[in-house]
XYZ file of C-alpha atoms in Angstrom:
308
model
C 0.000 0.000 0.000
C 1.260 3.499 -0.820
C 2.324 5.879 1.914
C 2.673 8.625 -0.709
C 1.030 8.905 -4.108
C 1.902 11.724 -6.517
C 0.102 11.994 -9.844
C 0.699 14.650 -12.525
C 1.915 17.198 -9.970
C 2.691 20.675 -11.337
C 4.078 23.809 -9.699
C 5.489 26.941 -11.314
C 7.015 30.196 -10.081
C 6.748 33.355 -12.174
C 6.144 31.303 -15.310
C 8.992 28.847 -14.664
C 7.904 25.227 -14.296
C 9.576 23.900 -11.133
C 7.599 20.628 -11.069
C 6.239 19.352 -14.370
C 3.590 16.580 -14.368
C 5.507 14.633 -11.726
C 4.274 11.155 -10.760
C 5.687 8.585 -8.317
C 4.732 6.456 -5.319
C 6.349 5.613 -1.999
C 5.334 2.321 -0.430
C 4.651 1.984 3.287
C 7.659 0.810 5.260
C 10.316 1.666 2.673
C 13.118 4.215 2.616
C 12.642 6.274 -0.536
C 15.404 8.589 -1.751
C 14.470 11.614 -3.860
C 17.558 12.948 -5.620
C 18.440 15.599 -8.139
C 20.692 18.589 -8.813
C 19.958 22.031 -7.412
C 16.877 23.468 -9.115
C 15.470 20.045 -10.022
C 12.278 20.613 -8.033
C 13.021 18.334 -5.060
C 12.480 20.938 -2.359
C 9.242 22.165 -3.929
C 7.969 18.592 -4.198
C 8.813 17.738 -0.595
C 7.273 20.965 0.702
C 4.051 20.101 -1.131
C 4.107 16.623 0.409
C 4.647 18.133 3.864
C 1.735 20.527 3.399
C 3.837 23.710 3.425
C 3.279 24.627 -0.234
C 0.264 24.420 -2.540
C 0.377 22.655 -5.878
C -0.893 24.301 -9.051
C -2.453 21.052 -10.269
C -2.252 17.300 -9.905
C -3.109 14.918 -7.097
C -1.088 14.242 -3.942
C -1.924 11.814 -1.139
C 0.248 11.366 1.976
C -0.850 8.633 4.409
C -4.236 8.835 2.727
C -4.501 12.570 3.464
C -4.587 15.661 1.273
C -1.609 17.748 2.479
C -3.297 20.959 1.358
C -6.573 20.530 3.243
C -5.702 18.066 6.045
C -2.474 19.685 7.216
C -3.087 19.423 10.969
C -3.741 15.671 10.849
C -0.777 15.194 8.523
C 1.574 16.975 10.949
C 0.437 14.695 13.774
C 1.365 11.622 11.739
C 4.625 12.755 10.141
C 8.036 13.902 11.351
C 10.405 16.416 9.791
C 14.179 16.573 10.043
C 15.320 19.663 8.165
C 18.876 20.451 7.082
C 19.204 22.733 10.108
C 16.952 23.341 13.090
C 17.044 26.476 15.271
C 17.416 25.106 18.814
C 17.825 27.032 22.058
C 21.495 26.533 23.044
C 20.880 27.114 26.765
C 18.330 24.322 27.085
C 19.467 20.795 27.873
C 18.766 17.838 25.617
C 16.111 16.640 28.065
C 14.434 20.044 28.264
C 14.433 20.412 24.471
C 12.865 17.073 23.693
C 10.352 17.453 26.547
C 9.180 20.761 25.067
C 8.753 19.157 21.633
C 6.918 16.144 23.070
C 4.238 18.445 24.481
C 3.286 19.433 20.925
C 1.870 15.960 20.244
C -1.183 14.116 21.547
C 0.528 10.760 21.964
C 4.297 11.253 21.950
C 6.766 8.442 22.337
C 8.455 7.845 25.672
C 11.210 10.446 25.970
C 13.707 8.107 27.623
C 13.137 5.480 24.935
C 13.734 8.018 22.163
C 16.939 9.276 23.791
C 18.145 5.685 24.024
C 17.255 5.166 20.342
C 19.421 8.123 19.296
C 22.196 7.304 21.804
C 21.805 10.530 23.764
C 20.402 9.227 27.065
C 23.787 9.565 28.793
C 24.011 13.204 27.632
C 20.460 14.335 28.405
C 21.653 16.882 30.981
C 24.049 18.556 28.526
C 23.144 21.909 27.018
C 22.444 21.994 23.302
C 25.073 24.688 22.742
C 27.968 22.376 23.649
C 26.924 19.392 21.535
C 29.067 18.164 18.662
C 27.703 18.193 15.120
C 26.837 14.506 15.251
C 25.178 14.781 18.675
C 23.117 17.774 17.567
C 22.025 15.907 14.433
C 20.918 12.929 16.522
C 18.934 15.316 18.716
C 17.247 16.801 15.630
C 16.269 13.299 14.534
C 14.949 12.620 18.037
C 12.759 15.726 17.733
C 11.539 14.458 14.371
C 10.415 11.097 15.790
C 9.200 12.079 19.275
C 5.636 12.331 17.940
C 5.740 8.635 16.952
C 5.337 9.400 13.211
C 4.366 6.900 10.557
C 6.417 8.825 7.993
C 9.612 10.866 8.410
C 11.087 13.349 5.925
C 14.887 13.498 6.228
C 16.582 16.398 4.439
C 20.346 15.869 4.038
C 20.632 14.099 7.415
C 24.440 13.751 7.498
C 25.742 16.866 5.724
C 28.877 18.179 7.435
C 29.361 15.183 9.738
C 32.545 13.154 10.108
C 32.532 9.512 8.881
C 31.930 8.028 12.340
C 28.989 10.354 13.038
C 27.538 9.634 9.579
C 27.616 5.882 10.217
C 25.830 6.324 13.541
C 23.084 8.322 11.816
C 22.803 5.598 9.169
C 22.364 2.969 11.875
C 19.660 5.071 13.510
C 17.786 5.552 10.208
C 17.993 1.814 9.489
C 16.597 1.078 12.958
C 13.691 3.475 12.414
C 12.899 1.850 9.085
C 13.127 -1.675 10.501
C 10.535 -0.644 13.100
C 8.070 0.137 10.311
C 8.605 3.858 9.803
C 8.412 5.046 6.186
C 11.263 7.415 5.334
C 11.647 9.941 2.529
C 15.326 10.810 2.210
C 16.933 13.700 0.355
C 20.710 13.389 0.089
C 23.633 14.336 -2.148
C 25.723 11.390 -0.913
C 25.354 8.391 -3.217
C 26.981 6.014 -0.706
C 24.316 7.105 1.774
C 21.540 6.403 -0.727
C 23.035 2.999 -1.543
C 23.284 2.125 2.164
C 19.808 3.290 3.182
C 17.345 3.464 0.293
C 15.232 0.554 -0.910
C 13.900 2.710 -3.765
C 15.048 5.959 -5.360
C 14.005 8.516 -7.955
C 16.187 11.065 -9.733
C 14.549 14.375 -10.574
C 15.802 16.662 -13.341
C 13.951 19.775 -14.512
C 10.866 18.936 -12.481
C 10.417 15.391 -13.824
C 11.593 11.885 -12.961
C 14.610 10.967 -15.066
C 14.995 7.470 -13.556
C 13.366 5.460 -10.795
C 13.898 2.057 -9.170
C 16.006 0.177 -6.669
C 19.559 1.585 -6.474
C 21.141 -1.708 -7.535
C 18.697 -2.139 -10.422
C 19.407 1.376 -11.707
C 23.116 0.720 -11.467
C 22.778 -2.506 -13.476
C 20.396 -0.978 -16.006
C 22.490 2.085 -16.797
C 25.993 0.731 -16.326
C 27.747 0.949 -19.693
C 31.219 -0.406 -18.921
C 33.539 -2.125 -16.478
C 37.149 -1.264 -15.659
C 39.748 -3.996 -15.172
C 43.040 -3.061 -13.483
C 46.230 -5.007 -12.809
C 49.899 -4.222 -12.119
C 52.058 -3.364 -15.152
C 55.313 -1.400 -15.251
C 55.937 0.994 -18.124
C 54.352 -0.639 -21.160
C 52.048 -3.570 -21.766
C 53.871 -6.858 -21.113
C 55.173 -8.952 -24.009
C 52.601 -11.244 -25.561
C 49.655 -9.237 -24.238
C 46.473 -10.259 -26.122
C 46.125 -8.182 -29.305
C 42.322 -8.064 -28.964
C 42.677 -6.183 -25.668
C 45.565 -3.856 -26.507
C 43.515 -1.043 -28.065
C 41.306 -0.742 -24.981
C 44.196 -0.905 -22.483
C 46.331 1.925 -21.130
C 49.247 1.867 -18.685
C 49.938 4.621 -16.152
C 51.359 4.868 -12.628
C 52.295 1.181 -12.588
C 48.799 -0.029 -13.461
C 47.221 -1.319 -16.649
C 43.603 -0.245 -17.088
C 41.227 -1.988 -19.469
C 37.745 -0.540 -20.121
C 35.208 -2.941 -21.635
C 31.441 -3.348 -21.873
C 31.478 -6.984 -20.736
C 34.382 -7.981 -18.461
C 33.871 -11.780 -18.697
C 35.493 -12.399 -22.140
C 38.322 -9.983 -21.292
C 38.989 -11.714 -17.981
C 39.048 -15.084 -19.726
C 41.680 -13.839 -22.218
C 43.700 -12.171 -19.462
C 43.827 -15.228 -17.225
C 44.746 -17.499 -20.146
C 47.536 -15.094 -21.138
C 48.778 -14.806 -17.548
C 48.858 -18.579 -17.133
C 50.866 -18.968 -20.345
C 53.234 -16.034 -19.800
C 53.623 -16.324 -16.057
C 52.481 -12.724 -15.491
C 51.263 -12.061 -11.946
C 47.576 -11.048 -11.901
C 47.127 -11.260 -8.133
C 46.378 -7.525 -8.024
C 43.597 -7.658 -10.625
C 40.369 -5.848 -9.853
C 37.069 -5.296 -11.680
C 34.896 -2.273 -10.950
C 31.597 -1.146 -12.405
C 30.346 2.423 -12.648
C 29.301 3.621 -9.213
C 25.822 4.849 -8.342
C 27.271 8.361 -8.356
C 28.598 7.821 -11.893
C 25.147 6.645 -12.990
C 23.480 9.614 -11.280
C 25.778 12.126 -13.004
C 25.304 10.348 -16.335
C 21.506 10.448 -16.097
C 21.437 14.082 -14.996
C 23.792 15.101 -17.813
C 21.804 13.200 -20.432
C 18.490 14.658 -19.314
C 19.781 18.230 -19.070
C 21.223 17.926 -22.595
C 17.803 17.123 -24.080
C 15.753 19.940 -25.642
C 13.218 21.401 -23.234
C 10.005 19.434 -23.206
C 11.467 16.050 -24.170
C 10.173 13.176 -22.115
C 12.487 10.726 -20.305
């Protein structure tokens, strides 16, 4: 069943189409990533879903509600974690989350939420002295204190160090495993790959590609890169069929092919015959970030009005 349904959504500003007949669905219990370059229409779309902006046309349903006319009920059932939240630095963690809990009819247990976000041992600390990662975990705690069915996460780990990012990832995964539907906006492709079960890439107000991250990577991957150690030039007796696609630099030979299986077969046969050491060989496909940049570039290069 859909937690969010968007059908033919349109929104323009001063004659410029920010969202153009946009359609997609988010299923209950999944983590859905909405991606796109600046100006793609992501923020406008999410604000419409949250009930903070009116659409020009189209149909939007969030948890079975119309965000435009049933805003109060929608706010009771959803949580928001914005890129930044203005918090009172002199209040403690406990005081801050207690104040937020009073805004909801049936909030979650405060102690349980602080344990969830690993801040229970710091609840007496003032907000102003928290690290970036601790403050972000507090902001997520404020977003889930109302026991929401759906949480919007806007760039949840921007500016955090790797350890803090991983802790936030673990928290998001725990929320999702407990049945919470999550809509994630992020510029980090490794974050999307780690967290999202489904993703959509927006360009110029429309969906350029949609699906599971791994499926999109497989569908749009155009080549594989094979690397192995090689000093100076290609070794003697190197297969002629592979020479044109192989370059040597910085002590490594790099071979770019559409299908790596035949190339690997030729390489291993050659290595066995010549005695060349291939213990360092590696095969890599285009990353999700490569695919994202490729799709965005292709879509932006199309004449205005072309469909995906």
